[in-house]
Amino acid sequence: MLLLTLIVSLAAIAGMVAYRVGEALGLASLQDSARQRLNLYALTLRHEVEKYEYLPKMLELDQAVVGLLERGTQSSLEVSRHLERLNERAKTRVIYILGRQGHVLATSNWQQADSYLGEDLSYRHYFSEARQGRPGFFFGVGTTRGEAGYYISAPISLAGHVMGVAVIKVDLDRLQDSWTHAQAPVIVSDHYGVAILSSVPAWKFTANQPLTEDVQQYLRETRQYNGLPIAPLDLLTQKVLSRDAQLVSWSGTGTESETEDQVRGLFLAQTLPFGANGWTLTLFLPTDLVYSMARLYAGLAALGILSFFVMLISWYLRRQQQRDRALARLQLERAHAQLERKVEERTRTLEETQAGLIHAGKLAVIGQLSTGLAHELNQPLTALRTLSGNTIRFMERGDLDTVRANLKRINDLVDSMGALTSQLKQFARKSPGHSGLADLNAIIDHALLILEPSIHQHRATIHVQLADDAGRVLCNPNRLEQVIVNLLSNAIDAASTQNAHPVVQISSQRQGQQVAIRVHDNGPGLSEEVRLHLFEPFFTTKDSGTGLGLGLAISMSIIQHCGGRLTADNLPSGGAVFTIVLPFPGAEKCTTH
Ligand code: ADP
């Protein structure tokens, strides 16, 4: 918001400065052109005035005039006729001769109704000037016809005495008419400030400053403007530019609409002094163009500043955006790196924890193993000790039959201990060997062959139901066979405990990318206690010598190493069910650990 205010203020200042500069430059050039035009007007006016200046003086040499004034040899009529001819040739308005008292003795307009002949013009300024031996110049309004004109007078002297005065009246209105065509109004003011010539007719005989009482009195006496009312020129000065130039406006109280049309708005009033009479030429030039140009400059400058700032801001925002994006990318990269580091750390921690757990698990197994082992080996060892002691005594007695029988039992005990260690060797071999593709049909056939004596002994019935699409699994075939033999054997054992006709069923079923192999029986099922410790090494409910309690622990280990699961549950109909889940070929590979 502050920035916006600042920019708008800057644009406004730039606009104002440009406006002022434009105005100053425009007015200076307008003044130049006004001066040039005024010089031109002054030249034509001077030419118009000066070309008659010599004429009154020349009349001093005119014999007719001299005859009239000095010798009385010429009659007034003769001289008037002579002046009439002269007036026609010189193209002046009137030429006339005044006597020493200021009476018109002869005049070119003697024939006209408003003839000056006999009139007393001693009150005229031009007469008094010439009467005192000086040329007179005077602009005034005629008393007879009320026609304005420029009067030039000269004394007619003889032997140093002024005998009379020669006067010519020149019409300057022609000049004024030619100025009317100019678009800019021009006026010529006399030394009272009264407009004696004006291109705007309504301005003629108006004063640009109020006339003092003395001046008014004088004008009344000399009848310079023949009693015409001198109205003030309704121009208001707006600004003074220099001694000869100011900005003015028309106050609008004028009467003629034409005038108002011509001078509406602000004008440059440029003045130029003219001649020795104290006359002044004033030219009024419209300033519309100057101000519209100044406004244009102001608009352009403000717009320029605004667009400059808009460009600056958009450039800054774009840079900021790029910087933000780069920063965000950097932060993202950092976060990513941090995350990766954390993942690595966690993975390491997990691996360490896992390693610790595995180690702890191993220790626990070793503990269990040693307890079980001690338990299992203790009995045969005690028996061996007793037997061997007995045998020595029987040998000393010479009872060789008993010695033989004892040695046979010792041999059996050593065999069972050997069987135990061989099973332990299997358990210790963690690696399940090579992974591979196991054909369930072949494995089950082989397992049933191995179990044939037991099946036969317990008169058990085995049902095999293999699904067509679940005949193969990913696992080492020998290991899997070992597992299946163990599960079937347990099932036959369990079923035969309470059935005269034990029934065991083995089936396979495809489950997506896995195969489930189920072994269930019609035995007593699994008690809560048994379920809890089922897969622990050396857990058995069987009599010593029949079971070591390692079967399920080894089976679990094998299945896990094949990337599968082994679970046990009770059937709703009674009996236990053991389920092996293994990857189907084409899914996961059987892994070795
Ligand atoms: P062992 O067969 O040497 O006892 P196992 O690890 O194979 O060792 O089995 C552990 C115990 O699990 C068995 O002693 C038995 O109590 C129980 N068990 C295994 N299979 C079954 C089954 N199908 N029904 C009931 N109990 C079972």
Coordinates of C-alpha atoms and ligand atoms in Angstrom, one line a residue:
M1 CA 0.0 0.0 0.0
L2 CA 2.8 2.3 1.0
L3 CA 4.7 1.4 -2.2
L4 CA 1.6 2.0 -4.3
T5 CA 1.2 5.5 -2.7
L6 CA 4.9 6.2 -3.3
I7 CA 4.7 5.2 -7.0
V8 CA 1.6 7.1 -7.6
S9 CA 3.2 10.2 -5.9
L10 CA 6.3 9.8 -8.0
A11 CA 4.2 9.5 -11.1
A12 CA 2.3 12.6 -10.1
I13 CA 5.5 14.5 -9.4
A14 CA 7.0 13.5 -12.7
G15 CA 3.7 14.5 -14.4
M16 CA 3.8 17.9 -12.7
V17 CA 7.4 18.5 -13.5
A18 CA 6.9 17.5 -17.1
Y19 CA 3.8 19.8 -17.2
R20 CA 5.8 22.7 -15.9
V21 CA 8.7 22.1 -18.3
G22 CA 6.3 21.6 -21.2
E23 CA 4.4 24.8 -20.2
A24 CA 7.6 26.8 -19.9
L25 CA 9.0 25.6 -23.2
G26 CA 5.7 26.0 -25.0
L27 CA 5.3 29.6 -23.6
A28 CA 8.8 30.5 -24.5
S29 CA 8.4 29.4 -28.1
L30 CA 4.9 31.1 -28.2
Q31 CA 6.6 34.3 -27.0
D32 CA 9.2 34.0 -29.8
S33 CA 6.6 33.7 -32.4
A34 CA 4.5 36.5 -30.8
R35 CA 7.6 38.8 -31.0
Q36 CA 8.2 37.9 -34.6
R37 CA 4.6 38.7 -35.5
L38 CA 4.6 41.9 -33.5
N39 CA 7.7 43.1 -35.3
L40 CA 6.0 42.4 -38.6
Y41 CA 2.9 44.4 -37.5
A42 CA 5.0 47.2 -36.2
L43 CA 6.8 47.3 -39.5
T44 CA 3.6 47.7 -41.5
L45 CA 2.2 50.2 -39.1
R46 CA 5.4 52.3 -39.2
H47 CA 5.5 52.1 -42.9
E48 CA 1.9 53.3 -43.0
V49 CA 2.5 56.1 -40.6
E50 CA 5.9 57.3 -41.8
K51 CA 5.0 57.5 -45.5
Y52 CA 2.8 60.5 -44.7
E53 CA 5.0 62.2 -42.2
Y54 CA 6.8 64.4 -44.7
L55 CA 3.6 65.6 -46.3
P56 CA 2.5 68.4 -43.9
K57 CA 6.1 69.7 -43.8
M58 CA 6.1 69.8 -47.6
L59 CA 3.1 72.1 -47.6
E60 CA 5.3 74.8 -46.1
L61 CA 6.9 75.0 -49.6
D62 CA 3.5 74.9 -51.4
Q63 CA 3.0 78.3 -53.1
A64 CA -0.7 78.1 -52.8
V65 CA -0.6 77.6 -49.1
V66 CA 2.1 80.3 -48.6
G67 CA -0.1 82.6 -50.8
L68 CA -3.0 81.9 -48.5
L69 CA -1.3 82.4 -45.2
E70 CA 1.3 85.1 -45.9
R71 CA 0.3 87.1 -48.8
G72 CA -3.4 86.6 -49.0
T73 CA -3.0 86.2 -52.7
Q74 CA -4.8 82.9 -52.7
S75 CA -8.4 82.5 -51.8
S76 CA -9.5 79.8 -49.4
L77 CA -11.5 78.2 -52.2
E78 CA -8.5 78.0 -54.5
V79 CA -6.3 76.5 -51.8
S80 CA -9.1 74.1 -50.8
R81 CA -9.3 72.9 -54.4
H82 CA -5.6 72.5 -54.5
L83 CA -5.6 70.5 -51.3
E84 CA -8.4 68.3 -52.6
R85 CA -6.3 67.3 -55.6
L86 CA -3.3 66.8 -53.4
N87 CA -5.4 64.6 -51.0
E88 CA -6.6 62.5 -53.9
R89 CA -3.0 61.9 -55.1
A90 CA -1.6 61.2 -51.7
K91 CA -4.5 58.9 -50.8
T92 CA -4.9 60.6 -47.4
R93 CA -8.2 61.2 -45.7
V94 CA -8.1 64.9 -45.3
I95 CA -5.5 67.7 -45.8
Y96 CA -6.2 71.0 -44.3
I97 CA -4.6 74.3 -43.3
L98 CA -5.2 76.0 -39.9
G99 CA -4.6 79.7 -39.3
R100 CA -2.6 81.0 -36.4
Q101 CA -5.7 81.0 -34.2
G102 CA -6.6 77.4 -35.1
H103 CA -9.4 78.0 -37.6
V104 CA -9.6 75.9 -40.7
L105 CA -8.7 78.2 -43.6
A106 CA -8.6 75.6 -46.4
T107 CA -9.5 71.9 -46.5
S108 CA -9.6 69.1 -49.0
N109 CA -13.1 68.2 -47.9
W110 CA -14.4 71.7 -48.6
Q111 CA -17.2 70.3 -50.7
Q112 CA -18.5 67.7 -48.2
A113 CA -21.3 68.3 -45.8
D114 CA -19.0 67.7 -42.9
S115 CA -16.3 70.0 -44.2
Y116 CA -13.9 71.4 -41.6
L117 CA -13.9 74.8 -43.3
G118 CA -14.1 77.6 -40.7
E119 CA -14.0 75.2 -37.8
D120 CA -12.0 76.1 -34.7
L121 CA -9.5 73.2 -34.0
S122 CA -7.3 75.1 -31.7
Y123 CA -8.1 72.7 -28.9
R124 CA -6.5 69.9 -30.8
H125 CA -3.2 68.7 -29.5
Y126 CA -1.7 68.5 -33.0
F127 CA -2.4 72.2 -33.4
S128 CA -0.8 73.4 -30.2
E129 CA 2.2 71.3 -30.9
A130 CA 2.7 72.7 -34.4
R131 CA 1.8 76.2 -33.2
Q132 CA 4.9 75.9 -31.0
G133 CA 7.0 74.9 -34.0
R134 CA 7.0 71.2 -33.4
P135 CA 5.5 68.5 -35.6
G136 CA 2.4 67.0 -34.0
F137 CA 1.2 63.4 -34.1
F138 CA -2.2 62.6 -32.8
F139 CA -4.7 59.8 -33.0
G140 CA -8.2 60.9 -32.4
V141 CA -11.8 60.7 -33.4
G142 CA -13.1 63.4 -35.8
T143 CA -15.6 65.8 -34.2
T144 CA -17.7 66.2 -37.3
R145 CA -18.1 62.6 -38.6
G146 CA -16.8 60.8 -35.6
E147 CA -14.2 59.0 -37.8
A148 CA -11.1 57.9 -36.1
G149 CA -7.8 58.9 -37.8
Y150 CA -4.2 59.6 -37.4
Y151 CA -3.4 63.3 -37.6
I152 CA 0.0 64.6 -38.5
S153 CA 0.7 68.3 -38.3
A154 CA 3.6 70.6 -39.2
P155 CA 4.1 74.3 -38.6
I156 CA 4.2 76.6 -41.6
S157 CA 6.8 79.2 -40.7
L158 CA 8.0 82.3 -42.5
A159 CA 11.1 84.0 -41.2
G160 CA 10.9 82.2 -38.0
H161 CA 7.2 82.9 -37.4
V162 CA 4.6 80.3 -37.4
M163 CA 2.0 81.5 -39.9
G164 CA -0.2 78.5 -39.8
V165 CA -0.4 74.8 -39.4
A166 CA -0.7 72.1 -42.1
V167 CA -2.6 68.9 -41.0
I168 CA -3.2 65.6 -42.8
K169 CA -5.5 62.9 -41.5
V170 CA -4.6 59.3 -42.3
D171 CA -7.0 56.4 -42.1
L172 CA -5.3 53.5 -40.3
D173 CA -8.4 51.4 -40.3
R174 CA -7.3 49.6 -43.4
L175 CA -4.3 48.3 -41.5
Q176 CA -6.6 47.1 -38.7
D177 CA -8.8 45.4 -41.2
S178 CA -5.9 43.4 -42.5
W179 CA -5.1 42.3 -39.0
T180 CA -8.6 41.1 -38.4
H181 CA -7.9 38.1 -40.6
A182 CA -5.2 37.0 -38.3
Q183 CA -6.3 34.3 -35.9
A184 CA -4.7 36.1 -33.0
P185 CA -6.2 39.4 -31.9
V186 CA -3.9 42.4 -32.0
I187 CA -4.4 45.9 -30.7
V188 CA -2.5 49.2 -30.8
S189 CA -2.9 51.3 -27.7
D190 CA -2.0 54.9 -27.2
H191 CA 0.0 56.2 -24.3
Y192 CA -3.2 56.3 -22.1
G193 CA -3.7 52.6 -22.8
V194 CA -6.7 53.1 -25.0
A195 CA -7.0 50.7 -27.9
I196 CA -7.0 52.9 -30.9
L197 CA -6.7 50.1 -33.4
S198 CA -8.0 46.6 -32.8
S199 CA -8.5 43.5 -34.9
V200 CA -11.4 42.7 -32.5
P201 CA -13.9 45.5 -33.3
A202 CA -15.4 45.4 -29.8
W203 CA -12.1 46.2 -28.2
K204 CA -11.6 49.5 -30.0
F205 CA -11.6 52.4 -27.6
T206 CA -11.4 50.3 -24.6
A207 CA -8.7 50.8 -22.0
N208 CA -6.5 48.1 -20.5
Q209 CA -6.2 50.1 -17.3
P210 CA -8.7 52.5 -15.7
L211 CA -8.2 56.1 -16.8
T212 CA -7.5 58.7 -14.1
E213 CA -9.8 61.6 -13.5
D214 CA -7.1 64.0 -14.9
V215 CA -6.8 62.0 -18.1
Q216 CA -10.6 61.8 -18.4
Q217 CA -10.7 65.6 -18.0
Y218 CA -8.0 66.1 -20.5
L219 CA -9.7 63.8 -23.0
R220 CA -13.0 65.7 -22.6
E221 CA -11.2 69.0 -23.3
T222 CA -9.3 67.8 -26.3
R223 CA -12.2 65.8 -27.5
Q224 CA -9.5 63.2 -28.6
Y225 CA -12.0 60.4 -28.8
N226 CA -14.9 62.8 -29.5
G227 CA -16.6 62.0 -26.2
L228 CA -16.7 58.2 -26.8
P229 CA -17.1 56.3 -23.6
I230 CA -13.9 54.4 -22.9
A231 CA -14.8 51.0 -21.4
P232 CA -12.3 48.9 -19.6
L233 CA -10.9 45.9 -21.6
D234 CA -12.1 42.9 -19.7
L235 CA -8.9 41.0 -19.7
L236 CA -7.7 39.5 -16.4
T237 CA -4.0 39.0 -15.9
Q238 CA -3.4 35.5 -14.8
K239 CA 0.4 35.4 -14.7
V240 CA 3.1 37.9 -15.5
L241 CA 5.8 36.1 -17.6
S242 CA 8.1 39.0 -18.2
R243 CA 8.0 42.8 -18.7
D244 CA 6.4 42.5 -22.1
A245 CA 4.5 39.2 -21.7
Q246 CA 1.7 38.0 -19.5
L247 CA -1.0 35.3 -19.5
V248 CA -4.5 36.8 -19.6
S249 CA -8.0 35.6 -19.9
W250 CA -11.2 37.2 -21.1
S251 CA -13.4 37.9 -18.2
G252 CA -16.4 37.1 -20.3
T253 CA -18.5 40.2 -19.7
G254 CA -18.2 41.4 -23.3
T255 CA -21.2 42.0 -25.3
E256 CA -20.4 40.6 -28.7
S257 CA -20.6 36.9 -28.9
E258 CA -18.2 36.9 -31.8
T259 CA -15.6 38.5 -29.6
E260 CA -16.2 36.0 -26.9
D261 CA -15.8 33.2 -29.3
Q262 CA -12.5 34.6 -30.5
V263 CA -11.0 35.1 -27.1
R264 CA -12.2 32.3 -24.9
G265 CA -9.5 30.7 -22.8
L266 CA -6.0 31.6 -21.8
F267 CA -4.0 34.0 -24.0
L268 CA -0.4 35.1 -24.1
A269 CA -0.5 38.9 -24.3
Q270 CA 2.8 40.0 -25.8
T271 CA 3.5 43.8 -26.1
L272 CA 5.9 45.8 -28.2
P273 CA 6.4 49.6 -27.7
F274 CA 5.9 51.5 -31.0
G275 CA 7.3 54.9 -31.9
A276 CA 7.8 57.9 -29.8
N277 CA 4.1 58.5 -29.1
G278 CA 4.1 56.0 -26.3
W279 CA 2.0 53.6 -28.4
T280 CA 2.1 49.9 -27.8
L281 CA 1.3 46.9 -30.0
T282 CA -0.3 44.0 -28.1
L283 CA -0.7 40.6 -29.7
F284 CA -2.9 37.9 -28.1
L285 CA -2.0 34.3 -28.9
P286 CA -4.1 31.4 -27.7
T287 CA -2.2 29.0 -25.4
D288 CA -4.5 26.0 -25.9
L289 CA -1.9 24.2 -27.9
V290 CA 0.8 24.9 -25.3
Y291 CA -1.3 23.6 -22.5
S292 CA -2.5 20.5 -24.3
M293 CA 1.1 19.7 -25.2
A294 CA 2.1 20.3 -21.5
R295 CA -0.8 17.9 -20.5
L296 CA 0.5 15.4 -23.0
Y297 CA 4.0 15.6 -21.6
A298 CA 2.6 15.2 -18.1
G299 CA 0.6 12.2 -19.1
L300 CA 3.5 10.6 -20.9
A301 CA 5.9 11.3 -18.0
A302 CA 3.5 9.9 -15.4
L303 CA 2.8 6.9 -17.6
G304 CA 6.5 6.4 -18.2
I305 CA 7.2 6.4 -14.5
L306 CA 4.3 4.1 -13.8
S307 CA 5.3 1.6 -16.5
F308 CA 8.9 1.8 -15.3
F309 CA 7.9 0.8 -11.8
V310 CA 5.5 -1.8 -13.1
M311 CA 8.4 -3.3 -15.0
L312 CA 10.7 -3.0 -12.0
I313 CA 8.2 -4.7 -9.7
S314 CA 7.4 -7.5 -12.1
W315 CA 11.1 -8.1 -12.6
Y316 CA 11.6 -8.1 -8.8
L317 CA 8.7 -10.5 -8.3
R318 CA 10.0 -12.8 -11.0
R319 CA 13.4 -12.9 -9.3
Q320 CA 11.8 -13.4 -5.9
Q321 CA 9.8 -16.3 -7.3
Q322 CA 12.9 -17.9 -8.8
R323 CA 14.7 -17.5 -5.6
D324 CA 11.8 -19.0 -3.6
R325 CA 11.7 -21.9 -6.0
A326 CA 15.4 -22.5 -5.7
L327 CA 15.1 -22.2 -1.9
A328 CA 12.2 -24.7 -1.9
R329 CA 14.1 -27.1 -4.1
L330 CA 17.1 -26.8 -1.7
Q331 CA 14.9 -27.4 1.3
L332 CA 13.3 -30.4 -0.4
E333 CA 16.7 -31.8 -1.3
R334 CA 17.9 -31.3 2.3
A335 CA 14.7 -32.9 3.7
H336 CA 15.2 -35.8 1.2
A337 CA 18.8 -36.3 2.3
Q338 CA 17.8 -36.1 5.9
L339 CA 15.0 -38.6 5.4
E340 CA 17.4 -40.9 3.6
R341 CA 19.9 -40.5 6.4
K342 CA 17.2 -41.3 9.0
V343 CA 16.0 -44.3 7.0
E344 CA 19.6 -45.6 6.9
E345 CA 20.0 -45.0 10.6
R346 CA 16.7 -46.8 11.4
T347 CA 17.6 -49.6 9.1
R348 CA 21.0 -49.9 10.8
T349 CA 19.3 -49.8 14.2
L350 CA 16.7 -52.4 13.1
E351 CA 19.5 -54.6 11.7
E352 CA 21.4 -54.3 15.0
T353 CA 18.2 -55.0 17.0
Q354 CA 17.4 -57.9 14.8
A355 CA 20.9 -59.2 15.1
G356 CA 20.7 -58.8 18.8
L357 CA 17.3 -60.7 18.9
I358 CA 18.7 -63.4 16.7
H359 CA 21.6 -63.7 19.0
A360 CA 19.3 -63.8 22.0
G361 CA 17.0 -66.3 20.3
K362 CA 20.0 -68.5 19.5
L363 CA 21.1 -68.3 23.1
A364 CA 17.6 -69.2 24.3
V365 CA 17.6 -72.1 21.9
I366 CA 21.0 -73.2 23.0
G367 CA 19.7 -73.1 26.6
Q368 CA 16.7 -75.1 25.8
L369 CA 18.8 -77.4 23.7
S370 CA 21.3 -78.1 26.5
T371 CA 18.4 -78.6 29.0
G372 CA 16.7 -81.0 26.7
L373 CA 20.0 -82.7 25.8
A374 CA 20.9 -83.1 29.5
H375 CA 17.5 -84.6 30.2
E376 CA 17.6 -86.9 27.2
L377 CA 21.1 -88.1 27.7
N378 CA 20.9 -88.4 31.5
Q379 CA 18.6 -91.4 31.5
P380 CA 20.6 -93.6 29.0
L381 CA 23.8 -92.5 30.8
T382 CA 22.5 -93.5 34.2
A383 CA 21.3 -96.8 32.7
L384 CA 24.7 -97.3 31.0
R385 CA 26.5 -96.6 34.3
T386 CA 24.3 -99.1 36.2
L387 CA 24.5 -101.7 33.4
S388 CA 28.3 -101.4 33.0
G389 CA 28.7 -101.8 36.8
N390 CA 26.4 -104.8 36.9
T391 CA 28.1 -106.3 33.9
I392 CA 31.5 -106.2 35.5
R393 CA 30.1 -107.9 38.6
F394 CA 28.4 -110.6 36.4
M395 CA 31.6 -111.1 34.5
E396 CA 33.5 -111.6 37.7
R397 CA 30.9 -114.2 38.7
G398 CA 31.2 -115.8 35.3
D399 CA 27.6 -115.3 34.4
L400 CA 28.4 -114.6 30.7
D401 CA 24.7 -114.9 29.5
T402 CA 23.7 -111.9 31.7
V403 CA 26.9 -110.1 30.6
R404 CA 25.9 -110.7 26.9
A405 CA 22.3 -109.5 27.6
N406 CA 23.6 -106.4 29.4
L407 CA 26.1 -105.6 26.6
K408 CA 23.2 -105.9 24.1
R409 CA 21.2 -103.4 26.1
I410 CA 24.2 -101.1 26.4
N411 CA 24.5 -101.3 22.6
D412 CA 20.8 -100.4 22.2
L413 CA 21.2 -97.4 24.6
V414 CA 24.3 -96.2 22.6
D415 CA 22.2 -96.5 19.4
S416 CA 19.4 -94.4 20.8
M417 CA 21.9 -91.8 21.9
G418 CA 23.4 -91.9 18.4
A419 CA 19.9 -91.4 17.0
L420 CA 19.5 -88.3 19.2
T421 CA 22.7 -86.8 18.1
S422 CA 22.0 -87.5 14.4
Q423 CA 18.6 -85.6 14.9
L424 CA 20.5 -82.8 16.6
K425 CA 22.9 -82.6 13.7
Q426 CA 19.9 -82.1 11.4
F427 CA 18.6 -79.3 13.6
A428 CA 22.0 -77.7 13.8
R429 CA 22.2 -77.6 10.0
K430 CA 20.4 -74.3 9.6
S431 CA 20.8 -74.1 5.9
P432 CA 18.0 -76.0 4.2
G433 CA 20.4 -76.8 1.3
H434 CA 19.6 -75.9 -2.2
S435 CA 16.3 -74.4 -3.0
G436 CA 14.3 -75.9 -5.8
L437 CA 11.0 -77.0 -7.2
A438 CA 9.2 -79.6 -5.2
D439 CA 6.7 -81.9 -6.8
L440 CA 4.1 -82.5 -4.1
N441 CA 2.8 -85.8 -5.7
A442 CA 6.3 -87.3 -5.7
I443 CA 7.1 -86.1 -2.2
I444 CA 3.9 -87.4 -0.7
D445 CA 4.3 -90.8 -2.4
H446 CA 7.8 -91.0 -1.0
A447 CA 6.7 -89.9 2.4
L448 CA 3.9 -92.6 2.5
L449 CA 6.5 -95.2 1.5
I450 CA 8.7 -94.2 4.4
L451 CA 5.7 -94.2 6.8
E452 CA 4.4 -97.5 5.4
P453 CA 5.3 -99.6 8.6
S454 CA 3.7 -97.1 10.9
I455 CA 0.5 -96.8 8.7
H456 CA 0.3 -100.5 8.6
Q457 CA 0.9 -100.8 12.4
H458 CA -1.8 -98.4 13.3
R459 CA -4.1 -99.4 10.5
A460 CA -4.4 -95.8 9.5
T461 CA -6.1 -94.5 6.4
I462 CA -4.4 -91.7 4.5
H463 CA -6.4 -89.5 2.0
V464 CA -4.4 -87.5 -0.5
Q465 CA -6.2 -84.6 -2.3
L466 CA -4.0 -82.4 -4.4
A467 CA -5.4 -79.6 -6.5
D468 CA -4.3 -79.6 -10.1
D469 CA -3.0 -76.1 -10.0
A470 CA -1.3 -76.7 -6.6
G471 CA 0.9 -79.7 -7.3
R472 CA 4.2 -77.8 -7.2
V473 CA 5.8 -75.5 -4.7
L474 CA 9.1 -73.7 -4.3
C475 CA 11.2 -75.5 -1.7
N476 CA 14.0 -78.0 -1.4
P477 CA 12.2 -81.3 -2.1
N478 CA 14.2 -83.4 0.4
R479 CA 13.6 -80.9 3.2
L480 CA 9.9 -80.6 2.4
E481 CA 9.7 -84.4 2.4
Q482 CA 11.2 -84.4 5.9
V483 CA 8.6 -81.9 7.0
I484 CA 5.7 -83.8 5.5
V485 CA 6.9 -87.1 6.9
N486 CA 7.1 -85.4 10.4
L487 CA 3.6 -83.9 10.1
L488 CA 2.0 -87.2 8.8
S489 CA 3.8 -89.2 11.5
N490 CA 2.6 -86.9 14.2
A491 CA -1.0 -87.0 12.8
I492 CA -1.0 -90.9 12.7
D493 CA 0.4 -90.9 16.2
A494 CA -2.2 -88.5 17.5
A495 CA -5.1 -90.1 15.6
S496 CA -4.2 -93.6 16.7
T497 CA -4.3 -92.6 20.4
Q498 CA -8.1 -92.5 20.3
N499 CA -9.2 -94.3 17.2
A500 CA -9.2 -97.8 16.1
H501 CA -9.1 -96.5 12.5
P502 CA -7.1 -93.4 12.4
V503 CA -7.7 -91.2 9.4
V504 CA -5.3 -88.6 8.2
Q505 CA -5.8 -86.4 5.2
I506 CA -3.2 -84.4 3.2
S507 CA -4.4 -81.8 0.7
S508 CA -3.1 -78.9 -1.3
Q509 CA -4.8 -75.7 -2.4
R510 CA -3.7 -72.7 -4.5
Q511 CA -4.0 -69.3 -2.8
G512 CA -2.9 -66.7 -5.3
Q513 CA 0.8 -66.8 -5.6
Q514 CA 1.0 -69.4 -2.8
V515 CA 0.2 -73.0 -2.1
A516 CA -1.3 -74.2 1.2
I517 CA -0.6 -77.8 2.2
R518 CA -2.8 -79.1 5.0
V519 CA -2.4 -82.2 7.1
H520 CA -5.3 -83.0 9.4
D521 CA -6.3 -85.9 11.6
N522 CA -9.1 -87.2 13.7
G523 CA -6.9 -87.2 16.8
P524 CA -7.5 -85.4 20.1
G525 CA -6.4 -82.0 18.7
L526 CA -4.1 -79.5 20.4
S527 CA -4.6 -78.5 24.0
E528 CA -3.9 -74.9 25.0
E529 CA -0.6 -75.9 26.7
V530 CA 0.5 -77.9 23.7
R531 CA -0.3 -75.0 21.3
L532 CA 1.9 -72.7 23.3
H533 CA 5.0 -74.8 23.1
L534 CA 4.4 -76.9 20.0
F535 CA 7.3 -75.5 18.0
E536 CA 9.8 -75.3 20.8
P537 CA 12.7 -77.8 20.5
F538 CA 12.4 -80.8 22.8
F539 CA 8.8 -80.2 23.5
T540 CA 7.0 -83.5 23.5
T541 CA 4.1 -85.2 25.1
K542 CA 5.3 -88.6 24.0
D543 CA 7.0 -91.2 26.1
S544 CA 10.7 -91.0 26.5
G545 CA 12.2 -92.9 23.6
T546 CA 9.3 -92.4 21.2
G547 CA 9.6 -88.7 20.7
L548 CA 12.4 -86.1 21.1
G549 CA 10.2 -83.1 20.6
L550 CA 12.5 -81.8 17.7
G551 CA 10.2 -82.7 14.7
L552 CA 8.1 -79.6 14.6
A553 CA 11.0 -77.2 15.6
I554 CA 13.0 -78.6 12.6
S555 CA 9.9 -78.4 10.3
M556 CA 9.3 -74.8 11.2
S557 CA 12.9 -73.9 10.6
I558 CA 12.8 -75.6 7.1
I559 CA 9.6 -74.0 6.0
Q560 CA 10.7 -70.6 7.2
H561 CA 13.9 -70.9 5.2
C562 CA 11.9 -71.7 2.2
G563 CA 10.1 -68.4 2.6
G564 CA 6.9 -70.0 3.9
R565 CA 4.9 -70.4 7.1
L566 CA 3.9 -73.3 9.3
T567 CA 0.9 -73.0 11.6
A568 CA -1.2 -75.4 13.8
D569 CA -4.8 -75.2 14.7
N570 CA -7.7 -77.3 15.9
L571 CA -10.5 -78.4 13.5
P572 CA -14.1 -77.6 14.5
S573 CA -14.9 -81.3 14.0
G574 CA -12.0 -82.3 16.3
G575 CA -8.5 -83.2 15.5
A576 CA -5.5 -81.0 14.7
V577 CA -4.6 -79.3 11.4
F578 CA -1.1 -78.3 10.4
T579 CA -0.8 -75.9 7.5
I580 CA 2.3 -75.2 5.4
V581 CA 2.1 -72.2 3.1
L582 CA 4.8 -72.0 0.4
P583 CA 5.5 -69.8 -2.7
F584 CA 4.1 -71.0 -5.9
P585 CA 6.7 -71.5 -8.7
G586 CA 6.9 -68.2 -10.7
A587 CA 6.3 -66.2 -7.5
E588 CA 9.0 -65.7 -5.0
K589 CA 12.1 -67.8 -5.1
C590 CA 12.8 -70.1 -2.3
T591 CA 15.5 -68.2 -0.3
T592 CA 18.5 -69.6 1.5
H593 CA 19.7 -68.0 4.7
Ligands
ADP1 P1 7.7 -85.5 18.9 O1 6.8 -86.0 17.8 O2 9.0 -86.1 19.0 O3 7.0 -85.4 20.2 P2 7.2 -83.1 17.6 O4 7.9 -81.8 17.7 O5 7.0 -83.7 16.3 O6 8.0 -84.0 18.6 O7 5.9 -82.9 18.4 C1 5.8 -82.2 19.6 C2 4.5 -82.5 20.2 O8 3.4 -81.9 19.6 C3 4.1 -83.9 20.3 O9 4.7 -84.6 21.4 C4 2.6 -83.8 20.5 O10 2.2 -83.6 21.8 C5 2.2 -82.6 19.8 N1 1.6 -83.0 18.5 C6 2.2 -83.0 17.3 N2 1.4 -83.3 16.3 C7 0.2 -83.6 16.9 C8 -1.1 -83.9 16.4 N3 -1.4 -84.2 15.1 N4 -2.2 -84.0 17.3 C9 -1.9 -83.8 18.6 N5 -0.7 -83.4 19.1 C10 0.3 -83.3 18.3

